[in-house]
Every structure is written in C-alpha cells, then in structure tokens.
Coordinates of C-alpha atoms in Angstrom, one line a residue:
X20 CA 11.5 -22.7 25.6
X21 CA 9.3 -25.8 25.1
X22 CA 7.2 -25.0 22.0
X23 CA 6.5 -22.1 19.6
X24 CA 3.8 -21.8 17.1
X25 CA 4.4 -19.5 14.1
X26 CA 1.4 -18.2 12.1
X27 CA 0.3 -17.0 9.6
X28 CA 2.7 -17.9 6.8
X29 CA 1.9 -17.5 3.1
X30 CA 4.7 -19.7 1.8
X31 CA 8.5 -19.6 1.3
X32 CA 8.2 -18.3 -2.2
X33 CA 8.4 -15.1 -0.3
X34 CA 11.9 -15.5 0.9
X35 CA 11.4 -12.8 3.5
X36 CA 8.7 -15.0 5.2
X37 CA 11.1 -18.0 4.9
X38 CA 13.9 -15.9 6.5
X39 CA 11.8 -14.9 9.5
X40 CA 10.9 -18.5 10.2
X41 CA 14.4 -19.9 10.0
X42 CA 16.0 -17.0 11.9
X43 CA 13.3 -17.1 14.6
X44 CA 13.9 -20.8 15.3
X45 CA 17.7 -20.4 15.3
X46 CA 17.4 -17.5 17.8
X47 CA 14.8 -19.1 20.1
X48 CA 15.9 -22.7 19.8
X49 CA 12.6 -24.2 21.0
X50 CA 12.2 -27.9 21.7
X51 CA 9.4 -27.9 19.2
X52 CA 8.6 -25.4 16.4
X53 CA 5.3 -25.6 14.5
X54 CA 4.6 -23.5 11.4
X55 CA 1.0 -23.0 10.2
X56 CA 1.2 -22.3 6.5
X57 CA -1.2 -21.7 3.6
X58 CA 1.5 -23.2 1.2
X59 CA 2.9 -26.3 2.9
X60 CA 4.2 -27.9 -0.3
X61 CA 6.0 -24.7 -1.2
X62 CA 7.6 -24.7 2.2
X63 CA 8.8 -28.3 1.8
X64 CA 10.2 -27.5 -1.6
X65 CA 12.6 -25.0 0.0
X66 CA 13.4 -27.4 2.9
X67 CA 11.5 -25.5 5.7
X68 CA 10.2 -28.8 7.0
X69 CA 13.8 -29.5 8.1
X70 CA 13.5 -26.5 10.5
X71 CA 10.0 -26.7 11.8
X72 CA 7.0 -29.0 11.6
X73 CA 4.9 -27.6 8.8
X74 CA 1.1 -27.9 9.1
X75 CA -1.8 -26.4 7.0
X76 CA -3.3 -23.3 8.7
X77 CA -6.8 -24.5 7.8
X78 CA -8.1 -28.0 8.1
X79 CA -10.6 -29.4 5.5
X80 CA -14.2 -29.5 6.7
X81 CA -16.0 -32.6 5.9
X82 CA -19.8 -32.2 5.5
X83 CA -20.5 -35.5 7.0
X84 CA -18.8 -34.8 10.3
X85 CA -19.8 -33.8 13.9
X86 CA -17.7 -30.7 13.5
X87 CA -19.5 -29.6 10.4
X88 CA -22.9 -30.2 12.1
X89 CA -21.9 -28.2 15.1
X90 CA -20.7 -25.3 13.0
X91 CA -23.8 -25.4 10.9
X92 CA -26.0 -25.1 14.1
X93 CA -23.9 -22.3 15.5
X94 CA -24.0 -20.4 12.2
X95 CA -27.7 -20.9 11.3
X96 CA -29.3 -21.3 14.7
X97 CA -27.2 -19.2 17.0
X98 CA -26.1 -16.7 14.4
X99 CA -22.3 -17.1 14.9
X100 CA -21.2 -15.6 11.6
X101 CA -17.6 -17.1 11.7
X102 CA -18.6 -20.5 12.9
X103 CA -17.1 -22.4 10.0
X104 CA -13.9 -20.2 10.1
X105 CA -13.6 -21.1 13.8
X106 CA -13.8 -24.8 12.9
X107 CA -11.3 -24.5 10.0
X108 CA -8.7 -22.5 11.9
X109 CA -9.2 -24.3 15.3
X110 CA -6.3 -26.6 14.6
X111 CA -3.9 -23.7 15.5
X112 CA -5.2 -23.4 19.1
X113 CA -5.3 -27.2 19.5
X114 CA -1.5 -27.3 19.1
X115 CA -1.2 -25.1 22.2
X116 CA -0.4 -26.4 25.6
X117 CA 1.9 -25.7 28.6
X118 CA 5.0 -23.7 27.9
X119 CA 3.8 -22.7 24.5
X120 CA 4.0 -19.3 22.9
X121 CA 2.3 -18.3 19.7
X122 CA 4.2 -15.9 17.4
X123 CA 2.1 -14.0 14.9
X124 CA 5.1 -13.8 12.6
X125 CA 3.7 -12.0 9.5
X126 CA 5.5 -8.7 10.1
X127 CA 3.6 -7.0 7.3
X128 CA 0.2 -8.6 7.7
X129 CA -1.3 -5.6 9.5
X130 CA -0.2 -3.2 6.7
X131 CA -2.6 -4.3 4.0
X132 CA -6.1 -3.7 5.3
X133 CA -8.0 -5.6 8.0
X134 CA -6.5 -9.0 8.6
X135 CA -9.8 -10.6 9.7
X136 CA -8.5 -14.2 9.6
X137 CA -5.6 -13.2 11.8
X138 CA -7.9 -11.6 14.3
X139 CA -9.8 -15.0 14.4
X140 CA -6.6 -17.0 14.9
X141 CA -5.5 -14.7 17.7
X142 CA -8.9 -15.0 19.4
X143 CA -8.8 -18.8 19.2
X144 CA -5.4 -18.9 20.7
X145 CA -6.2 -16.5 23.5
X146 CA -9.3 -18.4 24.4
X147 CA -7.2 -21.5 24.7
X148 CA -4.9 -19.7 27.1
X149 CA -1.9 -19.5 24.7
X150 CA 0.2 -16.3 25.1
X151 CA 0.3 -14.4 21.8
X152 CA 3.1 -12.3 20.5
X153 CA 3.0 -10.0 17.4
X154 CA 6.5 -10.8 16.0
X155 CA 8.8 -8.5 14.2
X156 CA 6.1 -6.1 13.0
X157 CA 5.9 -2.9 11.1
X158 CA 2.6 -0.9 11.1
X159 CA 1.5 2.4 9.8
X160 CA 0.3 4.8 12.5
X161 CA -2.9 5.7 10.7
X162 CA -4.0 2.0 10.7
X163 CA -3.9 1.7 14.5
X164 CA -7.5 2.2 15.2
X165 CA -10.8 0.4 15.6
X166 CA -10.8 -3.4 15.5
X167 CA -7.1 -3.5 14.6
X168 CA -6.1 -1.5 17.7
X169 CA -8.4 -3.6 19.9
X170 CA -6.6 -6.7 18.6
X171 CA -3.1 -5.1 19.0
X172 CA -3.8 -4.2 22.6
X173 CA -4.8 -7.9 23.3
X174 CA -1.3 -9.3 22.5
X175 CA 0.7 -10.4 25.5
X176 CA 3.8 -8.9 23.8
X177 CA 4.5 -6.9 20.6
X178 CA 8.0 -7.0 19.2
X179 CA 8.4 -4.1 16.8
X180 CA 11.3 -4.3 14.3
X181 CA 11.9 -0.5 14.0
X182 CA 11.4 2.5 16.2
X183 CA 8.8 4.3 14.2
X184 CA 6.4 1.4 14.7
X185 CA 7.4 0.9 18.3
X186 CA 6.8 4.6 19.2
X187 CA 3.4 4.7 17.5
X188 CA 2.2 1.5 19.2
X189 CA 3.2 2.8 22.6
X190 CA 1.4 6.1 21.8
X191 CA -1.7 4.1 21.0
X192 CA -1.7 2.4 24.4
X193 CA 0.1 -0.8 23.5
X194 CA 2.4 -0.6 26.5
X195 CA 3.6 -4.2 26.2
X196 CA 5.7 -3.3 23.1
X197 CA 9.4 -3.8 22.9
X198 CA 11.9 -3.0 20.1
X199 CA 14.2 -5.6 18.6
X200 CA 15.8 -5.8 15.1
X201 CA 14.1 -8.0 12.6
X202 CA 15.1 -11.6 13.4
X203 CA 16.4 -12.0 9.8
X204 CA 19.4 -9.8 10.8
X205 CA 20.7 -13.1 12.3
X206 CA 19.9 -15.3 9.3
X207 CA 23.0 -17.3 8.3
X208 CA 24.7 -17.0 4.9
X209 CA 25.1 -19.9 2.5
X210 CA 27.4 -19.4 -0.5
X211 CA 26.4 -21.1 -3.8
X212 CA 28.2 -21.3 -7.1
X213 CA 28.5 -17.9 -8.8
X214 CA 27.1 -17.5 -12.4
X215 CA 29.2 -16.6 -15.4
X216 CA 29.6 -12.8 -15.5
X217 CA 29.9 -12.4 -11.8
X218 CA 32.8 -9.9 -10.9
X219 CA 33.9 -10.8 -7.4
X220 CA 33.8 -7.7 -5.1
X221 CA 32.5 -5.4 -7.9
X222 CA 28.8 -6.3 -8.4
X223 CA 25.7 -4.2 -7.9
X224 CA 22.8 -6.2 -6.8
X225 CA 19.5 -5.1 -8.1
X226 CA 16.1 -6.1 -6.7
X227 CA 12.8 -4.7 -8.0
X228 CA 9.3 -5.9 -7.2
X229 CA 5.8 -5.7 -8.7
X230 CA 4.7 -4.4 -5.3
X231 CA 6.6 -1.1 -5.6
X232 CA 5.5 -0.8 -9.2
X233 CA 2.0 -0.9 -7.9
X234 CA 2.8 2.1 -5.7
X235 CA 4.5 4.3 -8.3
X236 CA 3.2 7.8 -8.7
X237 CA 3.6 7.8 -12.5
X238 CA 2.9 4.8 -14.7
X239 CA 6.2 3.4 -15.9
X240 CA 8.4 5.4 -13.6
X241 CA 9.9 2.5 -11.7
X242 CA 11.1 0.5 -14.7
X243 CA 12.3 3.6 -16.4
X244 CA 14.4 4.5 -13.4
X245 CA 15.8 1.0 -13.0
X246 CA 16.7 0.9 -16.7
X247 CA 18.5 4.3 -16.4
X248 CA 20.4 3.0 -13.4
X249 CA 21.6 -0.1 -15.2
X250 CA 22.6 2.0 -18.2
X251 CA 24.7 4.2 -16.0
X252 CA 26.4 1.2 -14.3
X253 CA 27.3 -0.3 -17.6
X254 CA 28.5 3.0 -19.3
X255 CA 30.1 4.9 -16.4
X256 CA 31.5 2.2 -14.1
X257 CA 33.4 -1.1 -14.3
X258 CA 30.8 -2.8 -12.0
X259 CA 28.6 -5.7 -13.2
X260 CA 25.0 -6.1 -12.3
X261 CA 23.3 -9.0 -10.5
X262 CA 19.5 -9.2 -10.8
X263 CA 18.3 -10.8 -7.5
X264 CA 14.6 -11.9 -7.0
X265 CA 13.4 -12.2 -3.4
X266 CA 9.7 -13.1 -3.9
X267 CA 8.6 -15.5 -6.6
X268 CA 4.9 -15.8 -6.0
X269 CA 2.5 -15.9 -8.9
X270 CA 1.2 -12.4 -9.4
X271 CA 3.9 -11.0 -7.2
X272 CA 7.1 -12.3 -8.8
X273 CA 10.2 -10.2 -8.8
X274 CA 11.5 -12.3 -11.8
X275 CA 9.0 -10.6 -14.1
X276 CA 10.4 -7.0 -13.9
X277 CA 13.9 -8.3 -13.4
X278 CA 13.4 -10.4 -16.5
X279 CA 12.6 -7.2 -18.5
X280 CA 16.0 -5.8 -17.4
X281 CA 17.8 -9.0 -18.3
X282 CA 16.1 -9.0 -21.7
X283 CA 17.2 -5.5 -22.4
X284 CA 20.8 -5.7 -21.0
X285 CA 21.7 -9.3 -21.0
X286 CA 23.5 -9.1 -24.3
X287 CA 26.3 -7.0 -22.7
X288 CA 27.5 -10.0 -20.7
X289 CA 27.7 -7.8 -17.6
X290 CA 24.2 -8.4 -16.4
X291 CA 23.4 -11.7 -14.7
X292 CA 20.1 -13.1 -13.4
X293 CA 20.2 -15.0 -10.1
X294 CA 17.8 -17.9 -10.1
X295 CA 15.3 -18.7 -7.4
X296 CA 16.9 -20.1 -4.3
X297 CA 16.4 -20.5 -0.5
X298 CA 16.7 -17.4 1.5
X299 CA 20.2 -18.2 3.0
X300 CA 21.6 -18.7 -0.5
X301 CA 20.0 -15.4 -1.7
X302 CA 21.6 -13.7 1.3
X303 CA 24.9 -15.3 0.2
X304 CA 24.7 -13.6 -3.3
X305 CA 23.7 -10.3 -1.7
X306 CA 26.6 -10.5 0.8
X307 CA 29.1 -10.8 -2.1
X308 CA 27.8 -7.6 -3.8
X309 CA 29.6 -4.3 -3.5
X310 CA 26.2 -2.4 -3.5
X311 CA 22.6 -3.2 -3.5
X312 CA 19.5 -1.4 -4.8
X313 CA 16.5 -3.2 -3.1
X314 CA 12.7 -3.0 -3.2
X315 CA 12.1 -6.0 -0.9
X316 CA 12.5 -5.4 2.9
X317 CA 14.3 -8.7 3.5
X318 CA 16.7 -8.2 0.5
X319 CA 17.7 -5.0 2.2
X320 CA 18.1 -6.7 5.6
X321 CA 20.3 -9.4 4.0
X322 CA 22.5 -6.5 2.7
X323 CA 22.5 -4.5 5.9
X324 CA 23.4 -7.4 8.1
X325 CA 26.4 -8.4 5.8
X326 CA 27.7 -4.8 5.5
X327 CA 26.7 -4.1 1.9
X328 CA 25.9 -0.4 1.2
X329 CA 22.2 -0.3 0.2
X330 CA 19.7 2.0 -1.3
X331 CA 16.1 1.0 -0.7
X332 CA 13.3 1.9 -3.0
X333 CA 10.5 1.9 -0.4
X334 CA 6.9 2.6 0.0
X335 CA 6.1 2.3 3.7
X336 CA 7.1 2.7 7.3
X337 CA 9.2 -0.4 7.4
X338 CA 11.8 0.9 5.0
X339 CA 12.0 4.3 6.7
X340 CA 12.1 2.9 10.2
X341 CA 14.7 0.2 9.6
X342 CA 17.0 2.7 7.8
X343 CA 16.5 5.4 10.4
X344 CA 17.5 3.1 13.2
X345 CA 20.6 2.1 11.3
X346 CA 21.8 5.4 10.0
X347 CA 20.0 8.0 12.2
X348 CA 17.9 9.1 9.2
X349 CA 16.2 7.6 6.2
X350 CA 17.1 10.5 3.9
X351 CA 19.6 9.3 1.3
X352 CA 19.1 5.7 2.3
X353 CA 15.4 5.2 1.3
X354 CA 14.0 6.6 -1.9
X355 CA 10.2 6.7 -1.7
X356 CA 8.8 5.0 -4.8
X357 CA 5.9 7.5 -4.9
X358 CA 8.5 10.3 -5.4
X359 CA 10.0 8.7 -8.5
X360 CA 9.2 11.0 -11.4
X361 CA 12.2 12.0 -13.5
X362 CA 13.9 9.1 -15.3
X363 CA 17.2 9.8 -13.5
X364 CA 15.9 10.0 -9.9
X365 CA 17.2 6.5 -9.0
X366 CA 20.5 7.0 -10.7
X367 CA 21.2 10.2 -8.9
X368 CA 20.2 8.7 -5.5
X369 CA 22.5 5.8 -6.2
X370 CA 25.5 8.0 -7.0
X371 CA 25.0 9.9 -3.8
X372 CA 24.8 6.6 -1.9
X373 CA 28.1 5.4 -3.6
X374 CA 29.8 8.5 -2.2
X375 CA 28.9 7.4 1.3
X376 CA 30.2 3.8 0.9
X377 CA 32.8 4.1 3.6
X378 CA 30.5 5.9 6.0
X379 CA 27.8 3.3 5.6
X380 CA 30.3 0.5 6.2
X381 CA 31.4 2.3 9.4
X382 CA 27.7 2.5 10.5
X383 CA 27.3 -1.2 9.9
X384 CA 30.5 -2.0 11.9
X385 CA 29.0 -0.2 14.9
X386 CA 25.4 -1.2 14.7
X387 CA 25.2 -4.8 13.4
X388 CA 27.2 -6.4 16.2
X389 CA 24.9 -4.5 18.7
X390 CA 21.9 -5.8 16.8
X391 CA 23.1 -9.4 17.2
X392 CA 23.7 -8.8 20.9
X393 CA 20.2 -7.4 21.2
X394 CA 18.6 -10.3 19.4
X395 CA 20.4 -12.7 21.7
X396 CA 18.2 -11.3 24.5
X397 CA 14.9 -12.4 22.8
X398 CA 14.7 -15.9 24.3
X399 CA 14.8 -14.4 27.8
X400 CA 12.1 -11.9 26.9
X401 CA 9.8 -14.6 25.8
X402 CA 10.6 -16.9 28.7
X403 CA 9.7 -14.1 31.1
X404 CA 6.4 -13.7 29.2
X405 CA 5.6 -17.4 29.7
X406 CA 6.3 -17.2 33.4
X407 CA 3.9 -14.2 33.7
X408 CA 1.1 -16.0 31.8

C-alpha cells in the first residue's frame, strides 16, 4: 500500500486514539502514513511523529490571501455556508493521490452526536477521488439515520470492530461493511520499570473515567462502587491495586477520579498510581496484572489481547459488542454503568468474574490468535478496495 491518510485525531493524550494509529500503521505497513491531528504537539510528545507524518487537520486562514477572498465570495455571494471550513480542511484532500486510501480512524466519532466536520472532510476526500474507509468503528443503531446514514452509505468500505455494529450497519443498507477486531488488539507491549508496591502476578488494574461518571444513573454511584471494590481487594484478598489512567485530556482526565482513590487508599502501601505513558507502555502494565476493571475501551482491549481477565464498566454498544464477540455474551463481562446503584454492585460483579478466571483465559487462548490472523488479512482487503476504485 502506497499511502494512507488517517483522520480525525484528537491527540495522543487519549491513548486509545494513539493505539489505533500505531497498530494501524504496523498492520498495513504503508510506504507513507499521514495523520491529521488537532493536537500535533501532543502527538509529538508521545513520539507519534516517529510512526507517521503528523499534520494539523486545519490550516490557518490568512485574511490577506487569495484563498480567503475566494471563500468570502463563495460564502457571501454564492451562499456556500461552509466555504471557510472547506478552505480550512482542504489540506486533507490535497494529500490524496494515486494509491491513497483515507481511513476515518476515530472509532467513536459517530457516537457523540452529528460529526459535522467529519462529514465535510469525507466529502472533500470523495470529491478528490480518494477512497474513504470508516475504520474500526462502533455505532449505536438508533443513530444510523438522516445525514449520518447518508454519510455512512457513501464510504467505500466500513470496518466495524464488533458484530453488533456490523449487523446494524448491514441492516441499514451499508452493504460494504466488514467485521474485523479493533486494530489495537495487535498493539505491541513495552515493559517499563514497575513502581514500588507492585506485586508481580497478583495485581488488580483499575481504570475509571470521567466519561462513565457522566453516564451514571445516580450521582456518586461510580466512585462509591470503585471505593467499595478497592476496600474489598485490600481487606479480603492478598492482591495489590494498580490505578491505570488511559486518557489524560483536560476535562476528561482519568487521573482525577483515580487520584481520589489514591488519596483515600495510598496510605496502605498496596495501592499504586501508574503515571501517564505512551500506549504501548500502558499496555505493558495492564499485561502484567492478574485482573483488570476498566472503563476505557482500549484499556480493556489491552487486557483482552494479553490474556488478562477483565470486567468492563461500560455505557455503550462498543463494550457490549467487543465482549459478546469474545465470550459469546456480554453478561458478566460488562457491567452497564447506568445500572450501578447499590454500593456493592461492582464488587459483586468482580467476585463473579474472578470465579471465571480460568474460563476467561481459555476463551482468550482460543480467540486472540484467531483475531491476530484475521487482522493480518486487512492489508489485502484495503488493496482490493484500491484496485476497485
């Protein structure tokens, strides 16, 4: 494959986004990889510019320029409402060319309302003749309507990362939809130095996010449940606890709720906070846990792909679909955050999950090698797309 464009990308402070980019490039091995990002400096801080060429997704518009004058005329004379946006985002289409495929790589971007700027970027690429692929997506069935469905049907290929989304897309007329595991199942592991208090082979990784707190059915239920879980682990087991952030964006920073747990239980010497790190190192910490309780999708994928029994506190189709494909059901593997009410709900679900430790490892031993074999077929799927385009 000659060249891939990846867009949109909010920055590697969301280590799931970072993991998708790295694992995609490793899987497809293009001659050139270009990432359009709204946080280029953040990406460079985590070393992503060593994997792809990182470019801003929008270019600055200078008032004293021919481009600005043309956009002004189209907007104010011809009534083209998004004339300035077309100018700003046009740099993405300009990177297109022969043997180029554009991967709309934000797997969740169609889950949070109308992604208007993504529609625009897709339209610019299609107009330039660049094949577009919705890459590793999860979508809610009820959102597949109106303008969103029109945009979905225009993709040359949709790669769904779990069967619930794949089935729903096909039911909605998106026939060019295929099912592959999330590319991050193939993300490499990097081991870093372990902090004091780490008990090798007997750690419970804990990940909680402001996002799931925002979906709780009762105010305070999430943190109350997580605190009860940590209390149980300290009082009733010999396992220690690793608090593992996976997103560190301002306003959506896992370190905030995890810091509350560290402040409450750090004095025991059995609860350690993992600092921010690139996604491969975070996967390394997760891989060395005995169990994981995760809120973030890509924290759970890091655990699944390294054989760590995991309970997901989820809120959407992505958690349910990924678990169902792995285990045949999401029941007992995903605890809907909206259902958290009693303070012991998470503890009880964790205890039930612990009882299935061996069965979960057996499921991983069967499924994960098959996932890797399936992902190895992706370059051929995309090459065939380019030949058809």
